[in-house]
Amino acid sequence: MEPKQYLLSADMAPRLAAIDIGTNSVRLIIAEALRGGTYRILDDEKQTTRLGRNLSSTGNLDAEAVELTLQALRRMKQIADGYQVHELRAIATCAVREAQDGADFCRRVKEEVGIDIEVVSARKEARLAFFGVLRGFDLAGKNVAVVDIGGGSTEIVLASGRVIEAIYTTPLGAVRLTELYQSQMPMTGANFKALMSGIERRLRKETEELLFAPHLLIGSGGTFTTLAAMVMARKGQVELPIQGYLVTRAEVRHLLDRLRKMPASRRRHVPGLSPDRADIIVAGIAVIDCVMAHFEVNTLQVHSGGVRDGLLLTMVDQSLGEVVASAPDQIAAIERFAAGCGVDLPHLQHVGRLAVSLYRQMQPVYGWPTDDERLLLAAALLQDVGYLINYERHHKHSYHLILNSGLPGFSPAELELIAHVARYHRGARPKRKHASFQQLPRVDRQRVRRLAAILRVAGGLDRSHTQQVRDVVVDASNQQEIQMRVVAAELPEVDLWGARERTRLFEKTFDAALQLEWAPLGTETLVTASSNEPGLHNGHPDRVGGHARPGAALDDSQAVL
């Protein structure tokens, strides 16, 4: 059949195509980007190819499935070309990611079909699924678990509202489990118990420390939409939309008990169940049942999109120019993220200015990298985002929220450093027995210690949350005793007390005593230096000898991210 042709006018919305090459199937969606970050579907195509068949036992993609997938991709590209799409993106997930010959497959697709494939990590796959859910559900005020079940893996995202707290990736795919436990056959007695206990063991291993209990589970992917279709068919509700459909755990369990006793040949006739999913559905629903039990959730909602939906939404945002790039926009993005978590933003902005001032004054003496001040400022602004979860362990929650934030302008390694600095702004000091800290390279552990030490003191200097302290003048020339003159119009008694209470990590990190004293505004002493001294910012009216002039606010241009 000839692909449909469309004439594009100059003012027509961008047309986009997204392809998801999964372990079980290949899916295409073509859509028109709309303002507000949504889209209108123009075409939708799916083919079950079982690219990951026997992957666990052979380590390679199934040869027959590779040819089927190449044929499917050729057709999908022709369809996309017929719509004259502005952009086509293709991603591959678990099967291609794990296969020894995954790179060869991508090369063949490029050479024979003309499509570049991005092989996404399990964490990115989880993020794409979550992004799709964000656009489809109102998550405000809810702790949710978003679960995406594919053919080779299951990704779980724990989130509070729009903010990701944790991402868990597991090898609990419907195709993989079907092959491992032969669940396409009737399952009774020992073999069914083996399937369930195997899933439960893996869930315990991969999610051994649950950070909070979700109020709701949202299911993404074909297993969940198939589950909803079967429940709706049984209840005579086929006219209802699948998106947002509610399914109870009792319904999940009832359906699982019914299906597991049938061979795949009989399952193909179950209303709502697609024949090409009949052999893997028992394993998929078993994962749903175990996940609901593990998270102690009795109701789930179904999201009719999936990873492909999340990919398309990111393309929509990019096509409409909604990409954060500049440093001021990065700061704005951080502050929006922090404000959305319910922090005292004026306090954190002030702590950030003080922390950067301290860093800049000590940097010439110790020879630290100047670029680290941007990480320090980000950590200062984000240190309290864990309040979104609870107060008592908010520093630990801040670590997870920052790590999974995907904030623009930072590499994953930088986000990990920022998360660690925020994690140690209070509570226990950095220790090697802390697993995530121990995994950092030695040089990064040193960076975390010094940045966290400075941040603790800066935080103490606004213990009153009144922004009474105008600035701090540091004299680190005697590295055995560092002097800090705290500039304020009136005696900042609470803030001096707060800083002194937080000096332990600072003194241990820098192997120096820290002396803090009040310098009434207008009586502070400036440290001078020649223009050749390292750290001098020539021509800057608010810089003297590498130190900020007391009382001169550090604006965003001085603390650029």
XYZ file of C-alpha atoms in Angstrom:
561
model
C 0.000 0.000 0.000
C 1.294 3.467 -0.872
C 1.913 5.668 2.169
C -0.548 8.523 2.652
C 0.742 11.897 1.437
C 0.071 15.207 3.137
C 0.869 18.741 2.045
C 2.281 20.864 4.855
C 1.466 24.548 5.075
C 3.987 26.981 6.518
C 1.956 27.489 9.674
C 1.217 23.797 10.277
C 2.227 22.406 13.654
C 5.365 20.229 13.649
C 4.776 16.578 12.832
C 6.832 14.128 14.854
C 7.411 10.371 14.779
C 8.628 8.221 17.675
C 9.585 4.537 17.461
C 10.098 2.278 20.477
C 11.977 -0.961 19.740
C 11.171 -3.188 22.689
C 11.821 -6.760 23.699
C 8.316 -7.825 22.694
C 7.196 -5.364 20.032
C 8.041 -2.375 17.849
C 5.721 0.609 18.061
C 5.401 3.775 16.013
C 3.431 6.892 16.832
C 3.074 9.914 14.573
C 1.648 13.078 16.043
C 1.228 16.787 15.592
C 2.798 18.925 18.320
C 0.379 21.275 20.081
C 1.036 24.272 22.288
C 1.005 23.452 25.979
C 3.183 20.377 25.556
C 0.519 18.030 24.170
C -0.010 16.364 20.789
C -2.655 15.051 18.423
C -2.134 11.499 17.166
C -2.114 11.145 13.383
C -1.132 7.485 13.115
C -0.214 4.551 15.339
C 1.370 1.253 14.346
C 2.564 -1.801 16.258
C 4.140 -5.129 15.361
C 5.046 -7.938 17.734
C 8.504 -9.181 16.730
C 9.861 -10.760 19.949
C 13.318 -9.314 19.380
C 14.371 -10.516 22.837
C 13.278 -14.136 22.361
C 15.784 -16.513 24.048
C 18.054 -13.584 24.914
C 18.598 -14.830 28.475
C 19.908 -18.172 27.267
C 21.822 -17.132 24.120
C 22.983 -13.605 24.923
C 22.054 -12.537 21.376
C 19.013 -11.178 19.581
C 16.860 -13.783 17.880
C 17.903 -13.949 14.199
C 14.379 -14.413 12.854
C 13.083 -11.631 15.079
C 15.833 -9.306 13.825
C 14.612 -9.760 10.234
C 10.991 -9.178 11.298
C 12.039 -6.041 13.149
C 13.944 -4.702 10.151
C 10.872 -5.258 7.966
C 8.676 -3.483 10.515
C 11.066 -0.539 10.722
C 11.139 -0.171 6.930
C 7.340 0.032 6.844
C 7.254 2.467 9.752
C 9.804 4.739 8.131
C 7.763 4.774 4.922
C 4.668 5.716 6.912
C 6.573 8.516 8.663
C 7.934 9.741 5.336
C 4.392 9.799 3.972
C 3.384 12.175 6.749
C 6.461 14.318 5.985
C 7.442 14.397 9.650
C 9.822 17.099 10.820
C 11.674 14.666 13.089
C 11.838 10.924 13.662
C 13.467 9.439 16.736
C 13.901 5.750 17.475
C 14.914 4.245 20.796
C 15.733 0.672 21.746
C 15.295 -0.658 25.250
C 16.113 -3.822 27.175
C 16.729 -6.417 24.450
C 19.098 -4.303 22.343
C 20.660 -2.854 25.496
C 21.569 -6.288 26.857
C 22.328 -8.245 23.685
C 25.931 -8.941 22.736
C 25.028 -8.174 19.128
C 22.969 -5.097 19.958
C 25.483 -2.748 18.299
C 25.427 -4.884 15.121
C 21.632 -4.626 15.057
C 21.786 -0.834 15.334
C 24.354 -0.722 12.525
C 22.114 -2.796 10.256
C 19.127 -0.557 10.967
C 21.206 2.500 10.069
C 22.577 0.967 6.862
C 19.482 -0.901 5.654
C 16.635 1.286 6.885
C 18.233 4.690 7.363
C 17.221 5.168 10.999
C 19.603 6.057 13.815
C 18.772 4.173 17.014
C 19.410 5.506 20.505
C 19.869 2.654 22.970
C 18.505 4.067 26.223
C 19.522 3.041 29.722
C 17.016 1.447 32.080
C 16.939 4.659 34.128
C 16.176 6.780 31.072
C 13.509 4.284 30.080
C 11.942 4.780 33.523
C 12.124 8.560 33.173
C 10.382 8.471 29.804
C 7.569 6.346 31.243
C 7.220 8.742 34.178
C 7.206 11.780 31.892
C 4.267 10.327 30.022
C 2.398 9.742 33.285
C 3.097 13.332 34.385
C 1.219 14.649 31.358
C -1.650 12.212 31.797
C -2.364 12.436 35.532
C -2.624 15.074 38.247
C -0.036 13.897 40.786
C -0.180 16.948 43.063
C -0.004 15.941 46.717
C 0.303 12.231 45.935
C 3.061 9.732 46.604
C 2.946 7.395 43.619
C 4.693 4.366 42.199
C 4.831 4.403 38.406
C 5.472 0.900 37.064
C 6.376 0.187 33.446
C 6.417 -3.508 32.487
C 8.164 -4.421 29.267
C 9.214 -7.654 27.671
C 12.671 -7.731 29.238
C 12.468 -5.497 32.305
C 10.249 -3.633 34.720
C 11.083 -0.104 35.826
C 9.599 1.409 38.979
C 9.618 5.126 39.751
C 8.735 6.378 43.231
C 7.643 10.008 43.085
C 6.105 12.626 45.327
C 3.970 14.767 43.100
C 6.039 15.677 40.053
C 9.357 14.934 41.744
C 11.151 11.583 41.366
C 12.414 10.173 44.652
C 13.836 6.859 43.427
C 14.163 4.716 40.306
C 14.366 0.939 40.557
C 15.227 -1.184 37.519
C 14.573 -4.918 37.517
C 14.889 -7.784 34.980
C 11.237 -8.707 35.534
C 10.086 -8.569 31.922
C 7.062 -10.534 30.700
C 8.978 -12.294 27.906
C 12.005 -13.025 30.089
C 9.897 -14.485 32.928
C 7.762 -16.515 30.526
C 10.862 -18.221 29.139
C 12.399 -18.715 32.560
C 9.320 -20.229 34.219
C 7.484 -21.609 31.142
C 4.403 -19.593 32.099
C 2.858 -19.963 28.632
C 1.806 -23.421 29.866
C -0.826 -24.016 32.572
C 0.728 -23.096 35.913
C -0.342 -24.869 39.075
C 1.360 -25.920 42.288
C 5.145 -25.729 42.451
C 5.833 -24.011 39.126
C 3.451 -21.129 39.899
C 4.925 -20.743 43.378
C 8.385 -20.630 41.809
C 7.306 -17.804 39.480
C 5.791 -15.740 42.301
C 8.637 -16.304 44.760
C 11.195 -15.463 42.053
C 9.478 -12.122 41.372
C 9.138 -11.371 45.088
C 12.826 -12.096 45.741
C 13.903 -9.782 42.944
C 11.621 -6.988 44.157
C 13.007 -7.263 47.689
C 16.561 -7.202 46.373
C 16.100 -4.219 44.048
C 13.913 -2.146 46.396
C 15.337 -3.132 49.759
C 14.966 0.383 51.241
C 11.573 1.867 50.409
C 11.726 5.597 51.012
C 7.969 6.003 51.469
C 4.723 4.118 50.946
C 2.947 5.168 47.720
C -0.714 6.153 47.871
C -1.310 4.993 44.316
C 0.227 2.744 41.683
C 0.063 3.851 38.045
C 0.748 1.166 35.458
C 2.347 1.942 32.100
C 2.825 -0.394 29.164
C 0.997 -3.116 27.268
C 0.589 -5.493 30.213
C -1.435 -2.888 32.117
C -3.603 -1.871 29.166
C -4.291 -5.550 28.449
C -5.180 -6.104 32.115
C -7.649 -3.214 31.958
C -9.155 -4.478 28.686
C -9.804 -7.929 30.192
C -11.341 -6.520 33.383
C -13.516 -4.138 31.370
C -14.658 -6.955 29.059
C -15.583 -9.145 32.038
C -17.590 -6.286 33.613
C -19.239 -5.194 30.364
C -17.504 -1.798 30.429
C -15.857 -1.899 27.002
C -17.156 1.578 26.186
C -15.039 3.175 28.927
C -11.605 4.657 28.126
C -8.591 2.650 29.253
C -6.681 5.790 30.278
C -7.124 6.208 34.034
C -9.137 3.007 34.452
C -9.045 1.703 38.031
C -8.255 -1.941 38.796
C -8.258 -3.449 42.283
C -5.765 -5.996 43.491
C -8.623 -8.443 44.032
C -9.417 -8.170 40.317
C -5.746 -8.668 39.452
C -5.534 -11.747 41.640
C -8.784 -13.220 40.306
C -7.646 -12.770 36.700
C -4.206 -14.223 37.430
C -5.708 -17.338 39.029
C -8.002 -17.805 36.051
C -5.390 -17.293 33.322
C -2.584 -19.318 34.865
C -4.647 -22.498 34.701
C -5.131 -22.168 30.927
C -2.717 -23.039 28.142
C -1.827 -20.175 25.792
C -4.129 -21.623 23.121
C -7.172 -21.063 25.373
C -6.010 -17.678 26.592
C -6.156 -16.362 23.025
C -9.945 -16.483 23.234
C -10.233 -14.496 26.483
C -12.127 -11.238 25.756
C -9.829 -8.229 25.920
C -6.632 -10.267 25.506
C -4.734 -9.836 22.268
C -3.699 -13.249 20.819
C -0.071 -12.108 20.384
C 0.170 -11.469 24.132
C -1.575 -14.653 25.292
C 1.628 -16.568 25.978
C 3.290 -13.848 28.113
C 0.297 -12.389 29.954
C 0.519 -14.660 33.031
C 4.080 -13.551 33.769
C 3.113 -9.915 33.230
C 0.111 -10.017 35.568
C 2.166 -11.950 38.124
C 4.557 -8.975 38.206
C 1.617 -6.600 38.751
C 0.266 -8.724 41.601
C 3.652 -8.951 43.320
C 4.365 -5.231 42.905
C 0.997 -4.310 44.427
C 1.658 -6.643 47.346
C 5.213 -5.328 47.775
C 4.091 -1.692 47.901
C 0.912 -2.556 49.833
C -1.277 -0.851 47.237
C -4.798 -2.142 46.650
C -5.749 -0.081 43.589
C -3.923 0.817 40.401
C -4.665 3.241 37.595
C -3.807 2.440 34.006
C -1.841 4.776 31.741
C -2.523 3.995 28.098
C 0.797 5.498 26.996
C 4.252 4.208 27.728
C 7.916 4.839 27.020
C 7.064 5.816 23.455
C 4.574 8.379 24.768
C 7.237 9.910 27.015
C 9.686 10.062 24.118
C 7.147 11.843 21.935
C 6.354 14.365 24.662
C 10.034 15.261 25.023
C 10.147 15.773 21.252
C 7.070 18.013 21.455
C 8.745 20.190 24.089
C 11.917 20.453 22.032
C 10.037 21.235 18.826
C 8.272 24.115 20.558
C 11.540 25.485 21.884
C 10.864 24.581 25.510
C 14.489 23.719 26.277
C 16.403 25.308 29.177
C 19.896 26.310 28.124
C 21.223 29.540 29.640
C 22.688 29.921 33.126
C 19.899 32.229 34.383
C 17.369 29.684 33.139
C 19.245 26.952 34.997
C 19.007 28.940 38.216
C 15.315 29.579 37.529
C 14.756 25.865 36.922
C 16.467 24.995 40.211
C 14.418 27.559 42.098
C 11.171 26.339 40.515
C 12.066 22.784 41.486
C 12.884 23.863 45.058
C 9.764 26.013 45.383
C 7.650 23.106 44.151
C 8.998 21.065 47.060
C 7.771 23.629 49.599
C 11.111 25.076 50.759
C 11.788 28.506 52.300
C 13.285 29.872 49.079
C 14.460 33.316 50.385
C 16.385 31.494 53.138
C 18.040 29.125 50.670
C 18.887 31.920 48.249
C 20.566 33.802 51.095
C 22.440 30.699 52.264
C 23.565 30.178 48.681
C 24.976 33.705 48.465
C 26.830 33.299 51.770
C 28.177 29.864 50.791
C 29.501 31.154 47.455
C 31.076 34.143 49.218
C 32.873 31.825 51.657
C 34.055 29.582 48.828
C 35.366 32.474 46.749
C 37.337 33.902 49.645
C 38.921 30.579 50.583
C 39.526 29.359 47.020
C 42.697 31.401 46.304
C 44.299 30.189 49.532
C 43.522 26.505 48.991
C 43.645 26.432 45.192
C 40.258 24.788 44.672
C 38.632 24.655 41.222
C 36.558 27.792 40.656
C 33.839 25.834 38.853
C 32.811 24.057 42.070
C 31.032 27.174 43.301
C 28.203 26.472 40.824
C 27.741 23.028 42.396
C 27.785 24.600 45.864
C 25.145 27.156 44.905
C 22.928 24.445 43.415
C 23.280 22.317 46.570
C 22.435 25.326 48.755
C 19.250 26.026 46.804
C 18.229 22.359 46.819
C 19.300 21.193 50.281
C 15.791 21.253 51.765
C 13.765 19.785 48.890
C 13.401 16.616 50.964
C 10.798 18.479 53.036
C 8.417 17.301 50.329
C 8.630 13.809 51.853
C 9.129 14.568 55.537
C 11.192 16.769 57.848
C 13.055 14.245 59.984
C 15.058 12.663 57.161
C 14.720 15.489 54.692
C 18.457 15.646 53.960
C 18.410 11.997 52.860
C 15.306 12.543 50.758
C 16.960 15.629 49.244
C 19.765 13.374 48.027
C 17.372 11.102 46.135
C 15.210 13.908 44.761
C 18.236 15.798 43.386
C 19.834 12.656 41.981
C 16.689 11.891 40.020
C 15.737 15.474 39.156
C 17.240 15.628 35.663
C 17.856 19.354 36.182
C 19.180 21.092 33.063
C 22.790 22.135 32.692
C 24.311 19.425 34.883
C 25.826 16.110 33.932
C 24.763 13.001 35.894
C 28.126 13.096 37.713
C 27.565 16.726 38.731
C 24.040 15.978 39.949
C 25.478 13.183 42.071
C 27.967 15.608 43.650
C 25.233 18.197 44.276
C 23.019 15.504 45.805
C 25.805 14.408 48.158
C 26.574 17.969 49.266
C 22.883 18.553 50.010
C 22.710 15.185 51.782
C 25.449 16.274 54.184
C 24.243 19.819 54.869
C 23.041 18.431 58.228
C 23.121 15.183 60.166
C 25.996 12.739 59.991
C 29.173 13.885 58.304
C 30.381 12.082 55.144
C 31.637 8.600 56.004
C 33.085 5.779 53.972
C 30.557 3.380 55.425
C 27.869 5.315 53.525
C 27.648 3.218 50.365
C 26.848 5.980 47.878
C 29.607 8.222 49.270
C 32.142 5.384 49.224
C 31.440 4.754 45.539
C 32.568 8.270 44.601
C 36.142 8.710 43.326
C 38.552 9.894 46.027
C 38.827 13.397 44.555
C 35.042 13.744 44.531
C 34.790 12.613 48.150
C 37.155 15.453 49.023
C 35.024 17.899 47.042
C 31.856 16.777 48.828
C 33.494 17.179 52.256
C 34.699 20.735 51.664
C 31.517 21.921 49.940
C 29.305 20.359 52.619
C 31.491 21.884 55.357
C 31.106 25.355 53.856
C 27.382 24.853 53.293
C 26.843 23.858 56.923
C 28.442 27.050 58.188
C 26.572 29.187 55.652
C 23.301 27.545 56.670
C 24.030 28.271 60.311
C 24.570 31.943 59.455
C 20.871 32.203 58.630
C 19.631 29.969 61.437
C 17.054 32.644 62.246
C 15.734 32.618 58.645
C 15.744 36.427 58.760
C 18.645 37.121 56.377
C 20.154 39.363 59.071
C 23.752 38.515 58.157
C 24.839 40.701 55.242
C 28.127 38.994 54.436
C 31.156 37.252 55.902
C 34.788 38.367 55.621
C 37.208 35.433 55.743
C 40.860 35.500 56.729
C 42.370 32.095 55.918
C 45.993 33.255 55.796
C 46.657 31.326 59.003
C 45.468 27.893 57.980
C 45.544 26.653 61.561
C 42.904 29.178 62.638
C 40.447 30.606 60.120
C 38.779 33.886 61.055
C 35.276 34.799 59.916
C 33.871 38.280 60.587
C 30.091 38.125 60.318
C 28.731 41.400 58.967
C 25.328 42.500 60.254
C 23.658 45.741 61.309
C 22.797 44.281 64.734
C 24.254 41.431 66.741
C 23.051 38.268 64.932
C 23.040 36.204 68.097
C 20.972 33.268 66.817
C 22.884 33.113 63.536
C 26.296 33.168 65.242
C 25.083 30.392 67.539
C 23.760 28.437 64.544
C 27.089 28.704 62.684
C 29.137 27.751 65.756
C 26.964 24.671 66.201
C 27.910 23.586 62.668
C 31.674 24.023 62.733
C 32.696 20.439 63.487
C 32.785 19.197 59.879
C 34.461 22.448 58.766
C 37.239 22.192 61.351
C 37.804 18.507 60.666
C 37.847 18.969 56.879
C 40.243 21.921 56.867
C 42.219 20.834 59.967
C 41.819 24.318 61.436
C 39.998 26.036 64.256
C 37.186 28.340 63.117
C 36.641 31.642 64.911
C 33.411 33.547 64.258
C 32.757 37.086 65.486
C 30.323 39.872 64.746
C 31.461 42.817 62.654
C 28.905 45.637 62.957
C 27.977 46.973 59.533
C 30.439 49.707 58.576
C 33.196 48.551 60.940
C 34.327 45.438 59.118
C 37.916 45.159 57.907
C 38.726 44.421 54.288
C 41.590 42.170 53.281
C 43.586 43.835 50.496
C 45.837 42.368 47.834
C 47.761 43.381 44.758
C 46.310 42.961 41.289
C 48.652 40.031 40.663
C 47.270 37.984 43.533
C 45.423 34.821 42.433
C 41.670 35.107 42.665
C 41.529 38.866 42.029
C 38.634 39.760 39.759
C 40.069 42.734 37.889
C 37.674 45.563 37.276
C 34.847 44.154 39.410
C 33.569 46.923 41.714
C 32.460 44.454 44.383
C 35.741 42.565 44.623
C 38.764 43.523 46.719
C 41.757 41.211 46.875
C 39.745 38.191 45.808
C 37.132 38.787 48.525
C 33.610 40.051 48.167
C 33.117 43.567 49.495
C 31.000 43.167 52.663
C 27.446 44.242 52.100
C 27.664 43.726 48.322
C 25.056 41.167 47.374
C 26.204 38.308 45.159
C 23.835 38.408 42.224
C 23.256 35.615 39.700
C 25.904 36.977 37.345
C 28.541 36.402 40.022
C 27.306 32.928 40.907
C 26.633 31.587 37.454
C 25.597 27.976 37.141
